PDB file of C-alpha atoms in Angstrom:
ATOM      1  CA  PRO A   1     -40.986  30.560 -97.859  1.00 95.00           C
ATOM      2  CA  ASP A   2     -38.959  28.131 -99.962  1.00 95.00           C
ATOM      3  CA  LEU A   3     -41.879  25.696-100.185  1.00 94.00           C
ATOM      4  CA  VAL A   4     -44.277  28.510-101.108  1.00 93.00           C
ATOM      5  CA  ALA A   5     -41.886  29.700-103.841  1.00 92.00           C
ATOM      6  CA  ARG A   6     -41.636  26.173-105.270  1.00 92.00           C
ATOM      7  CA  LEU A   7     -45.411  25.704-105.176  1.00 92.00           C
ATOM      8  CA  THR A   8     -46.130  29.008-106.913  1.00 89.00           C
ATOM      9  CA  ARG A   9     -43.767  28.007-109.739  1.00 89.00           C
ATOM     10  CA  ILE A  10     -45.835  24.897-110.484  1.00 87.00           C
ATOM     11  CA  LEU A  11     -47.988  25.348-113.557  1.00 76.00           C
ATOM     12  CA  ASP A  12     -51.592  26.344-112.725  1.00 77.00           C
ATOM     13  CA  VAL A  13     -50.912  27.063-109.033  1.00 83.00           C
ATOM     14  CA  GLU A  14     -52.056  30.630-108.624  1.00 79.00           C
ATOM     15  CA  ASP A  15     -52.820  30.719-104.945  1.00 81.00           C
ATOM     16  CA  VAL A  16     -50.973  29.281-101.949  1.00 89.00           C
ATOM     17  CA  PRO A  17     -52.953  30.266 -98.856  1.00 92.00           C
ATOM     18  CA  ILE A  18     -51.406  29.550 -95.484  1.00 95.00           C
ATOM     19  CA  THR A  19     -53.042  28.629 -92.189  1.00 95.00           C
ATOM     20  CA  THR A  20     -50.896  29.453 -89.180  1.00 96.00           C
ATOM     21  CA  ASN A  21     -50.900  29.925 -85.440  1.00 96.00           C
ATOM     22  CA  GLY A  22     -48.912  33.108 -86.125  1.00 96.00           C
ATOM     23  CA  VAL A  23     -46.039  32.352 -83.757  1.00 96.00           C
ATOM     24  CA  LEU A  24     -43.349  32.767 -86.467  1.00 96.00           C
ATOM     25  CA  LEU A  25     -45.309  35.159 -88.647  1.00 97.00           C
ATOM     26  CA  ALA A  26     -43.546  38.388 -87.602  1.00 97.00           C
ATOM     27  CA  ARG A  27     -40.260  36.915 -88.756  1.00 97.00           C
ATOM     28  CA  LEU A  28     -41.560  35.247 -91.944  1.00 98.00           C
ATOM     29  CA  ALA A  29     -44.347  37.514 -93.271  1.00 98.00           C
ATOM     30  CA  ASP A  30     -42.238  39.452 -95.769  1.00 98.00           C
ATOM     31  CA  ALA A  31     -40.476  36.335 -97.051  1.00 97.00           C
ATOM     32  CA  LEU A  32     -43.742  34.415 -97.436  1.00 97.00           C
ATOM     33  CA  TYR A  33     -45.301  37.286 -99.365  1.00 96.00           C
ATOM     34  CA  ALA A  34     -42.213  37.650-101.576  1.00 95.00           C
ATOM     35  CA  ALA A  35     -42.412  33.900-102.263  1.00 94.00           C
ATOM     36  CA  GLY A  36     -45.954  34.271-103.616  1.00 93.00           C
ATOM     37  CA  ALA A  37     -48.352  33.638-100.745  1.00 95.00           C
ATOM     38  CA  ARG A  38     -51.131  36.229-100.582  1.00 95.00           C
ATOM     39  CA  ARG A  39     -53.729  34.903 -98.140  1.00 95.00           C
ATOM     40  CA  LEU A  40     -53.416  33.921 -94.493  1.00 96.00           C
ATOM     41  CA  ASN A  41     -55.760  32.263 -92.029  1.00 96.00           C
ATOM     42  CA  VAL A  42     -54.481  32.947 -88.540  1.00 98.00           C
ATOM     43  CA  SER A  43     -55.822  31.011 -85.561  1.00 97.00           C
ATOM     44  CA  LEU A  44     -56.407  33.386 -82.655  1.00 98.00           C
ATOM     45  CA  ASP A  45     -58.915  32.534 -79.935  1.00 97.00           C
ATOM     46  CA  THR A  46     -58.429  35.436 -77.533  1.00 97.00           C
ATOM     47  CA  LEU A  47     -56.851  38.832 -76.971  1.00 98.00           C
ATOM     48  CA  SER A  48     -56.342  38.057 -73.270  1.00 97.00           C
ATOM     49  CA  GLN A  49     -52.791  37.056 -72.349  1.00 96.00           C
ATOM     50  CA  ALA A  50     -53.975  34.768 -69.529  1.00 96.00           C
ATOM     51  CA  CYS A  51     -56.548  33.027 -71.727  1.00 96.00           C
ATOM     52  CA  PHE A  52     -54.068  32.725 -74.612  1.00 96.00           C
ATOM     53  CA  GLN A  53     -51.593  31.026 -72.312  1.00 95.00           C
ATOM     54  CA  GLN A  54     -54.302  28.691 -70.980  1.00 93.00           C
ATOM     55  CA  VAL A  55     -55.495  27.711 -74.471  1.00 91.00           C
ATOM     56  CA  THR A  56     -52.125  27.434 -76.248  1.00 92.00           C
ATOM     57  CA  ARG A  57     -49.785  26.708 -73.331  1.00 91.00           C
ATOM     58  CA  ARG A  58     -47.512  29.426 -74.776  1.00 91.00           C
ATOM     59  CA  ASP A  59     -46.608  32.936 -73.751  1.00 93.00           C
ATOM     60  CA  ALA A  60     -46.742  34.209 -77.325  1.00 95.00           C
ATOM     61  CA  LEU A  61     -49.799  36.457 -77.712  1.00 97.00           C
ATOM     62  CA  ASN A  62     -47.776  39.610 -78.337  1.00 97.00           C
ATOM     63  CA  GLY A  63     -45.687  37.797 -80.936  1.00 97.00           C
ATOM     64  CA  VAL A  64     -48.789  36.525 -82.724  1.00 98.00           C
ATOM     65  CA  LEU A  65     -50.313  40.023 -82.755  1.00 98.00           C
ATOM     66  CA  ALA A  66     -47.030  41.429 -84.078  1.00 98.00           C
ATOM     67  CA  GLY A  67     -47.046  38.742 -86.765  1.00 98.00           C
ATOM     68  CA  ILE A  68     -50.570  39.642 -87.851  1.00 98.00           C
ATOM     69  CA  THR A  69     -49.527  43.300 -88.106  1.00 97.00           C
ATOM     70  CA  ALA A  70     -46.406  42.352 -90.087  1.00 98.00           C
ATOM     71  CA  ALA A  71     -48.505  40.235 -92.448  1.00 98.00           C
ATOM     72  CA  ARG A  72     -50.981  43.062 -92.985  1.00 97.00           C
ATOM     73  CA  ASP A  73     -48.095  45.463 -93.650  1.00 97.00           C
ATOM     74  CA  ALA A  74     -46.582  42.985 -96.132  1.00 97.00           C
ATOM     75  CA  GLY A  75     -49.855  43.021 -98.106  1.00 97.00           C
ATOM     76  CA  PHE A  76     -51.568  39.776 -97.092  1.00 97.00           C
ATOM     77  CA  ARG A  77     -55.335  39.328 -97.096  1.00 95.00           C
ATOM     78  CA  ILE A  78     -55.964  38.011 -93.604  1.00 96.00           C
ATOM     79  CA  LYS A  79     -58.741  35.994 -92.020  1.00 96.00           C
ATOM     80  CA  ILE A  80     -58.695  35.400 -88.297  1.00 98.00           C
ATOM     81  CA  ASN A  81     -60.205  32.125 -87.054  1.00 97.00           C
ATOM     82  CA  MET A  82     -61.559  31.986 -83.508  1.00 97.00           C
ATOM     83  CA  ILE A  83     -63.007  28.937 -81.773  1.00 95.00           C
ATOM     84  CA  PRO A  84     -65.188  30.190 -78.914  1.00 97.00           C
ATOM     85  CA  ILE A  85     -65.561  27.601 -76.146  1.00 95.00           C
ATOM     86  CA  ARG A  86     -68.043  27.941 -73.315  1.00 95.00           C
ATOM     87  CA  GLY A  87     -66.250  28.574 -70.051  1.00 94.00           C
ATOM     88  CA  VAL A  88     -62.887  29.203 -71.738  1.00 94.00           C
ATOM     89  CA  ASN A  89     -62.957  32.227 -74.041  1.00 96.00           C
ATOM     90  CA  GLU A  90     -66.605  33.059 -74.633  1.00 96.00           C
ATOM     91  CA  ASP A  91     -66.043  36.488 -73.060  1.00 97.00           C
ATOM     92  CA  GLN A  92     -63.775  37.238 -76.030  1.00 98.00           C
ATOM     93  CA  ILE A  93     -66.449  36.912 -78.749  1.00 98.00           C
ATOM     94  CA  ILE A  94     -67.329  40.613 -78.905  1.00 98.00           C
ATOM     95  CA  PRO A  95     -63.850  42.024 -78.104  1.00 98.00           C
ATOM     96  CA  MET A  96     -62.379  39.879 -80.896  1.00 98.00           C
ATOM     97  CA  ALA A  97     -65.021  41.172 -83.318  1.00 98.00           C
ATOM     98  CA  ARG A  98     -64.317  44.787 -82.406  1.00 98.00           C
ATOM     99  CA  TRP A  99     -60.556  44.237 -82.701  1.00 98.00           C
ATOM    100  CA  ALA A 100     -60.875  42.562 -86.115  1.00 97.00           C
ATOM    101  CA  LEU A 101     -63.360  45.077 -87.511  1.00 97.00           C
ATOM    102  CA  GLU A 102     -61.207  48.037 -86.392  1.00 96.00           C
ATOM    103  CA  ARG A 103     -58.228  46.553 -88.258  1.00 95.00           C
ATOM    104  CA  GLY A 104     -60.107  45.356 -91.335  1.00 94.00           C
ATOM    105  CA  PHE A 105     -59.645  41.651 -90.655  1.00 96.00           C
ATOM    106  CA  HIS A 106     -62.289  39.112 -91.614  1.00 95.00           C
ATOM    107  CA  LEU A 107     -63.000  37.262 -88.357  1.00 97.00           C
ATOM    108  CA  ARG A 108     -64.572  33.820 -88.569  1.00 96.00           C
ATOM    109  CA  TYR A 109     -66.004  32.017 -85.560  1.00 97.00           C
ATOM    110  CA  ILE A 110     -65.702  28.247 -85.795  1.00 94.00           C
ATOM    111  CA  GLU A 111     -67.902  26.017 -83.674  1.00 91.00           C
ATOM    112  CA  TYR A 112     -65.867  23.882 -81.274  1.00 88.00           C
ATOM    113  CA  MET A 113     -65.485  20.463 -82.915  1.00 85.00           C
ATOM    114  CA  PRO A 114     -64.810  17.051 -81.426  1.00 81.00           C
ATOM    115  CA  PHE A 115     -61.240  15.811 -81.852  1.00 78.00           C
ATOM    116  CA  ALA A 116     -59.376  13.129 -79.961  1.00 73.00           C
ATOM    117  CA  CYS A 117     -58.313  14.343 -76.531  1.00 77.00           C
ATOM    118  CA  ASN A 118     -59.695  17.899 -76.777  1.00 77.00           C
ATOM    119  CA  GLY A 119     -62.259  17.523 -73.995  1.00 79.00           C
ATOM    120  CA  TRP A 120     -65.153  18.204 -76.362  1.00 81.00           C
ATOM    121  CA  SER A 121     -68.731  18.041 -75.204  1.00 86.00           C
ATOM    122  CA  MET A 122     -71.798  19.612 -76.760  1.00 87.00           C
ATOM    123  CA  ASP A 123     -72.422  21.780 -73.704  1.00 91.00           C
ATOM    124  CA  ARG A 124     -69.108  23.574 -74.419  1.00 90.00           C
ATOM    125  CA  VAL A 125     -70.125  24.425 -78.006  1.00 92.00           C
ATOM    126  CA  ILE A 126     -71.260  27.981 -78.606  1.00 95.00           C
ATOM    127  CA  THR A 127     -73.598  27.353 -81.506  1.00 95.00           C
ATOM    128  CA  ALA A 128     -74.021  29.434 -84.620  1.00 93.00           C
ATOM    129  CA  THR A 129     -77.470  30.441 -83.375  1.00 94.00           C
ATOM    130  CA  GLU A 130     -76.021  31.701 -80.109  1.00 97.00           C
ATOM    131  CA  LEU A 131     -73.162  33.471 -81.915  1.00 96.00           C
ATOM    132  CA  ARG A 132     -75.622  35.265 -84.213  1.00 95.00           C
ATOM    133  CA  ARG A 133     -77.671  36.314 -81.173  1.00 96.00           C
ATOM    134  CA  ARG A 134     -74.641  37.622 -79.264  1.00 97.00           C
ATOM    135  CA  LEU A 135     -73.209  39.419 -82.283  1.00 97.00           C
ATOM    136  CA  GLY A 136     -76.628  40.846 -83.126  1.00 95.00           C
ATOM    137  CA  ARG A 137     -76.795  42.487 -79.698  1.00 96.00           C
ATOM    138  CA  ALA A 138     -73.458  44.245 -80.271  1.00 97.00           C
ATOM    139  CA  PHE A 139     -73.608  45.001 -84.015  1.00 95.00           C
ATOM    140  CA  VAL A 140     -76.120  45.596 -86.773  1.00 93.00           C
ATOM    141  CA  LEU A 141     -75.718  42.502 -88.971  1.00 92.00           C
ATOM    142  CA  ASP A 142     -77.188  41.673 -92.355  1.00 90.00           C
ATOM    143  CA  GLU A 143     -78.925  38.328 -92.905  1.00 79.00           C
ATOM    144  CA  GLY A 144     -75.776  36.422 -93.863  1.00 75.00           C
ATOM    145  CA  MET A 145     -74.723  34.550 -96.970  1.00 71.00           C
ATOM    146  CA  ARG A 146     -72.144  32.136 -98.321  1.00 65.00           C
ATOM    147  CA  VAL A 147     -69.902  34.283-100.495  1.00 65.00           C
ATOM    148  CA  GLN A 148     -68.813  31.192-102.420  1.00 64.00           C
ATOM    149  CA  PRO A 149     -71.032  28.081-102.582  1.00 60.00           C
ATOM    150  CA  GLU A 150     -68.190  25.824-101.402  1.00 64.00           C
ATOM    151  CA  SER A 151     -67.182  28.144 -98.572  1.00 72.00           C
ATOM    152  CA  PRO A 152     -67.518  26.757 -95.057  1.00 80.00           C
ATOM    153  CA  ALA A 153     -68.406  30.186 -93.657  1.00 84.00           C
ATOM    154  CA  VAL A 154     -71.610  32.153 -93.721  1.00 87.00           C
ATOM    155  CA  ASP A 155     -70.583  35.816 -93.722  1.00 92.00           C
ATOM    156  CA  TYR A 156     -72.553  38.593 -92.052  1.00 92.00           C
ATOM    157  CA  GLY A 157     -72.047  42.179 -93.119  1.00 91.00           C
ATOM    158  CA  VAL A 158     -71.623  44.603 -90.249  1.00 94.00           C
ATOM    159  CA  ALA A 159     -73.046  48.117 -90.439  1.00 93.00           C
ATOM    160  CA  GLY A 160     -70.204  50.631 -90.688  1.00 92.00           C
ATOM    161  CA  SER A 161     -67.587  48.082 -91.757  1.00 93.00           C
ATOM    162  CA  ASP A 162     -66.199  46.859 -95.063  1.00 92.00           C
ATOM    163  CA  VAL A 163     -65.324  43.441 -93.648  1.00 92.00           C
ATOM    164  CA  PRO A 164     -67.763  40.732 -92.576  1.00 93.00           C
ATOM    165  CA  LEU A 165     -67.943  38.504 -89.551  1.00 96.00           C
ATOM    166  CA  GLY A 166     -68.206  34.836 -90.495  1.00 94.00           C
ATOM    167  CA  ILE A 167     -69.557  31.787 -88.733  1.00 93.00           C
ATOM    168  CA  ILE A 168     -68.485  28.255 -89.567  1.00 91.00           C
ATOM    169  CA  ALA A 169     -71.181  26.057 -88.054  1.00 87.00           C
ATOM    170  CA  CYS A 170     -69.521  22.688 -88.564  1.00 83.00           C
ATOM    171  CA  VAL A 171     -71.314  21.044 -85.633  1.00 77.00           C
ATOM    172  CA  THR A 172     -74.868  22.426 -85.628  1.00 73.00           C
ATOM    173  CA  GLU A 173     -75.319  23.341 -89.309  1.00 73.00           C
ATOM    174  CA  PRO A 174     -73.068  20.907 -91.243  1.00 71.00           C
ATOM    175  CA  PHE A 175     -72.056  22.008 -94.718  1.00 64.00           C
ATOM    176  CA  CYS A 176     -70.017  19.030 -95.933  1.00 63.00           C
ATOM    177  CA  HIS A 177     -72.238  18.602 -98.999  1.00 60.00           C
ATOM    178  CA  HIS A 178     -71.200  22.119-100.159  1.00 61.00           C
ATOM    179  CA  CYS A 179     -67.479  21.717 -99.588  1.00 58.00           C
ATOM    180  CA  SER A 180     -65.080  21.188-102.486  1.00 56.00           C
ATOM    181  CA  ARG A 181     -61.915  21.207-100.395  1.00 56.00           C
ATOM    182  CA  MET A 182     -59.678  18.292 -99.623  1.00 53.00           C
ATOM    183  CA  ARG A 183     -58.199  18.411 -96.149  1.00 50.00           C
ATOM    184  CA  PRO A 184     -55.472  16.093 -94.858  1.00 46.00           C
TER     185      PRO A 184
END
C-alpha cells in the first residue's frame, strides 16, 4: 500500500493496477484501495482445492477467494486470469466461467506459454480455438472483439451477463504487434 500511495502521488500517474496471486489480498485490499489502486488482475487457475494445491503448492485457495471478495467489497474492478492446461485444470474451464459470471468478474483465459522449467509442450496448450468451442457449448457468446486495440485479450460477450469472458491467445494467435505495454 505504501508503494501504491507513493506512485499515485507522482504527477500524471492516474492508474496503478496490481497483478496478484491473491494470497495476501484479504488482509491488504482495503489498504491498497485507500492508497489509490483501483484495478486488480488476480491469477486463479481453479476452484478445486486439490488442483489449486497441485498447481501452486500452497493450501491457500480459501484465502485467495476471501481476498477476491474483500477486493470486490473494497470497490476494485477485478479481472481473473486463468491458465487452462491440458491434463491439469481443463475441467475447470466452465466452472470458472460460471463462478466469475455469477460474481461479475471479467475472467480471461490465457494460453499456456513456454517459460523456463514449466514443463511446457504444445500438446498441453488449450488453444483459443478450443476455448471458444468449449465456451460456445456452455454459453451463448458474441463474435468477440478487442475492447482496446493494445489489449492482449479478445473479449466475448455472454448472453445474460454484463461481463465478458476474454481469451489471451499468446501462443496460437500472437498479438505482440498490437501491444503497447512494457513488461519486465
